[in-house]
PDB file of C-alpha atoms in Angstrom:
ATOM      1  CA  GLU A   1     118.864  78.290 120.861  1.00 95.00           C
ATOM      2  CA  GLU A   2     121.353  76.929 119.186  1.00 96.00           C
ATOM      3  CA  PHE A   3     119.379  76.712 115.577  1.00 97.00           C
ATOM      4  CA  TRP A   4     118.616  80.559 116.037  1.00 97.00           C
ATOM      5  CA  LYS A   5     122.493  81.443 116.864  1.00 97.00           C
ATOM      6  CA  ARG A   6     123.307  79.347 113.722  1.00 97.00           C
ATOM      7  CA  VAL A   7     120.853  81.192 111.317  1.00 97.00           C
ATOM      8  CA  LEU A   8     121.861  84.630 112.727  1.00 97.00           C
ATOM      9  CA  SER A   9     125.569  83.846 112.222  1.00 97.00           C
ATOM     10  CA  ASP A  10     124.972  83.255 108.570  1.00 97.00           C
ATOM     11  CA  PRO A  11     124.333  86.514 106.313  1.00 96.00           C
ATOM     12  CA  ILE A  12     121.594  84.500 104.155  1.00 97.00           C
ATOM     13  CA  GLY A  13     119.930  83.584 107.077  1.00 97.00           C
ATOM     14  CA  ARG A  14     119.778  86.983 108.551  1.00 96.00           C
ATOM     15  CA  ARG A  15     118.447  87.999 104.896  1.00 97.00           C
ATOM     16  CA  GLU A  16     115.677  85.402 105.347  1.00 97.00           C
ATOM     17  CA  ILE A  17     114.584  86.301 108.972  1.00 97.00           C
ATOM     18  CA  TRP A  18     114.930  90.174 108.023  1.00 97.00           C
ATOM     19  CA  GLN A  19     112.109  89.262 105.155  1.00 97.00           C
ATOM     20  CA  LEU A  20     110.013  87.051 107.628  1.00 97.00           C
ATOM     21  CA  LEU A  21     110.017  89.956 109.890  1.00 97.00           C
ATOM     22  CA  GLN A  22     109.553  92.738 106.995  1.00 96.00           C
ATOM     23  CA  THR A  23     106.321  90.124 105.973  1.00 96.00           C
ATOM     24  CA  CYS A  24     104.683  90.158 109.210  1.00 95.00           C
ATOM     25  CA  HIS A  25     105.092  94.194 109.264  1.00 95.00           C
ATOM     26  CA  THR A  26     107.288  93.996 112.756  1.00 95.00           C
ATOM     27  CA  PHE A  27     108.269  97.478 112.788  1.00 94.00           C
ATOM     28  CA  GLU A  28     105.048  98.997 111.343  1.00 93.00           C
ATOM     29  CA  THR A  29     101.738  99.729 112.311  1.00 91.00           C
ATOM     30  CA  LYS A  30      98.788  99.134 109.591  1.00 90.00           C
ATOM     31  CA  PHE A  31      94.973  99.792 109.965  1.00 90.00           C
ATOM     32  CA  GLY A  32      92.344  98.043 108.103  1.00 91.00           C
ATOM     33  CA  VAL A  33      90.295  99.573 105.620  1.00 89.00           C
ATOM     34  CA  GLY A  34      87.059  98.016 103.232  1.00 86.00           C
ATOM     35  CA  PRO A  35      86.861  98.467 100.015  1.00 87.00           C
ATOM     36  CA  ASN A  36      85.042 102.005 100.367  1.00 88.00           C
ATOM     37  CA  GLY A  37      87.766 103.366 102.410  1.00 86.00           C
ATOM     38  CA  PHE A  38      86.147 103.060 105.858  1.00 90.00           C
ATOM     39  CA  PRO A  39      88.194 101.235 108.675  1.00 91.00           C
ATOM     40  CA  ASN A  40      87.915  97.801 109.032  1.00 92.00           C
ATOM     41  CA  SER A  41      88.178  96.495 112.421  1.00 92.00           C
ATOM     42  CA  GLU A  42      88.623  93.001 111.657  1.00 91.00           C
ATOM     43  CA  ALA A  43      91.408  93.838 109.094  1.00 90.00           C
ATOM     44  CA  THR A  44      93.326  95.745 111.650  1.00 92.00           C
ATOM     45  CA  PHE A  45      93.191  92.801 114.050  1.00 93.00           C
ATOM     46  CA  PHE A  46      94.253  90.461 111.663  1.00 93.00           C
ATOM     47  CA  HIS A  47      97.209  93.089 110.771  1.00 93.00           C
ATOM     48  CA  GLN A  48      98.020  93.197 114.556  1.00 95.00           C
ATOM     49  CA  GLY A  49      98.274  89.769 114.837  1.00 95.00           C
ATOM     50  CA  GLU A  50     100.963  89.717 112.146  1.00 95.00           C
ATOM     51  CA  GLN A  51     102.837  92.478 113.868  1.00 96.00           C
ATOM     52  CA  ALA A  52     102.572  90.636 117.195  1.00 97.00           C
ATOM     53  CA  ILE A  53     104.230  87.478 115.838  1.00 97.00           C
ATOM     54  CA  GLY A  54     107.037  89.349 114.062  1.00 97.00           C
ATOM     55  CA  GLN A  55     107.480  91.367 117.428  1.00 97.00           C
ATOM     56  CA  ARG A  56     107.770  88.184 119.443  1.00 97.00           C
ATOM     57  CA  LEU A  57     110.267  86.316 117.100  1.00 97.00           C
ATOM     58  CA  TYR A  58     112.316  89.629 117.309  1.00 97.00           C
ATOM     59  CA  GLN A  59     112.598  89.953 120.983  1.00 98.00           C
ATOM     60  CA  SER A  60     113.359  86.587 121.034  1.00 97.00           C
ATOM     61  CA  LEU A  61     115.877  86.548 118.737  1.00 98.00           C
ATOM     62  CA  SER A  62     117.362  89.538 120.213  1.00 97.00           C
ATOM     63  CA  ILE A  63     117.537  87.771 123.535  1.00 98.00           C
ATOM     64  CA  ILE A  64     118.977  84.764 121.872  1.00 97.00           C
ATOM     65  CA  ASP A  65     121.668  86.887 120.280  1.00 97.00           C
ATOM     66  CA  ARG A  66     121.563  90.586 120.374  1.00 97.00           C
ATOM     67  CA  ALA A  67     124.689  91.096 118.318  1.00 97.00           C
ATOM     68  CA  ALA A  68     123.577  89.385 115.252  1.00 97.00           C
ATOM     69  CA  VAL A  69     120.121  91.020 115.475  1.00 97.00           C
ATOM     70  CA  PHE A  70     122.018  94.628 115.075  1.00 95.00           C
ATOM     71  CA  LYS A  71     124.107  93.371 112.363  1.00 95.00           C
ATOM     72  CA  MET A  72     121.046  92.044 110.465  1.00 96.00           C
ATOM     73  CA  HIS A  73     119.533  95.705 110.970  1.00 94.00           C
ATOM     74  CA  ASP A  74     122.992  97.213 109.941  1.00 93.00           C
ATOM     75  CA  GLU A  75     122.930  94.930 106.666  1.00 94.00           C
ATOM     76  CA  HIS A  76     119.041  95.466 105.799  1.00 93.00           C
ATOM     77  CA  ASP A  77     117.127  98.365 107.966  1.00 92.00           C
ATOM     78  CA  SER A  78     117.921 101.743 106.108  1.00 88.00           C
ATOM     79  CA  ARG A  79     117.049 103.350 109.245  1.00 88.00           C
ATOM     80  CA  TYR A  80     120.550 101.916 110.271  1.00 86.00           C
ATOM     81  CA  ALA A  81     122.638 102.808 107.163  1.00 79.00           C
ATOM     82  CA  LYS A  82     125.660 104.686 107.984  1.00 80.00           C
ATOM     83  CA  PRO A  83     125.925 107.880 106.157  1.00 78.00           C
ATOM     84  CA  VAL A  84     128.334 108.273 103.192  1.00 75.00           C
ATOM     85  CA  PRO A  85     131.077 110.610 104.140  1.00 77.00           C
ATOM     86  CA  GLN A  86     130.892 113.652 101.958  1.00 75.00           C
ATOM     87  CA  ARG A  87     134.389 114.286  99.653  1.00 74.00           C
ATOM     88  CA  SER A  88     135.458 117.872  99.694  1.00 69.00           C
ATOM     89  CA  ILE A  89     136.527 119.287  96.543  1.00 67.00           C
ATOM     90  CA  LYS A  90     139.942 120.823  96.026  1.00 64.00           C
ATOM     91  CA  GLN A  91     139.948 123.383  93.323  1.00 62.00           C
ATOM     92  CA  ASP A  92     143.266 124.201  92.028  1.00 57.00           C
ATOM     93  CA  ILE A  93     144.129 128.017  91.292  1.00 55.00           C
TER      94      ILE A  93
END
């Protein structure tokens, strides 16, 4: 736990963990298809295995340091991006 807390406390560590989670397709579901476009169950099972590893790592990290995991989302996940406030344009008449 101490190791993971140290990794998550560093911006570079959070970026690398995020990249690892993305590589595992942690937050998406992929279905495998063959070269002819038909479903391929073996490829789908492979993708599910990748996702399971990513989800297990993600859940473990969120238990170890929940705040750092949310900070990682804020820094790298476009779904967590804060909206940019609209500037009002005042016209002088």
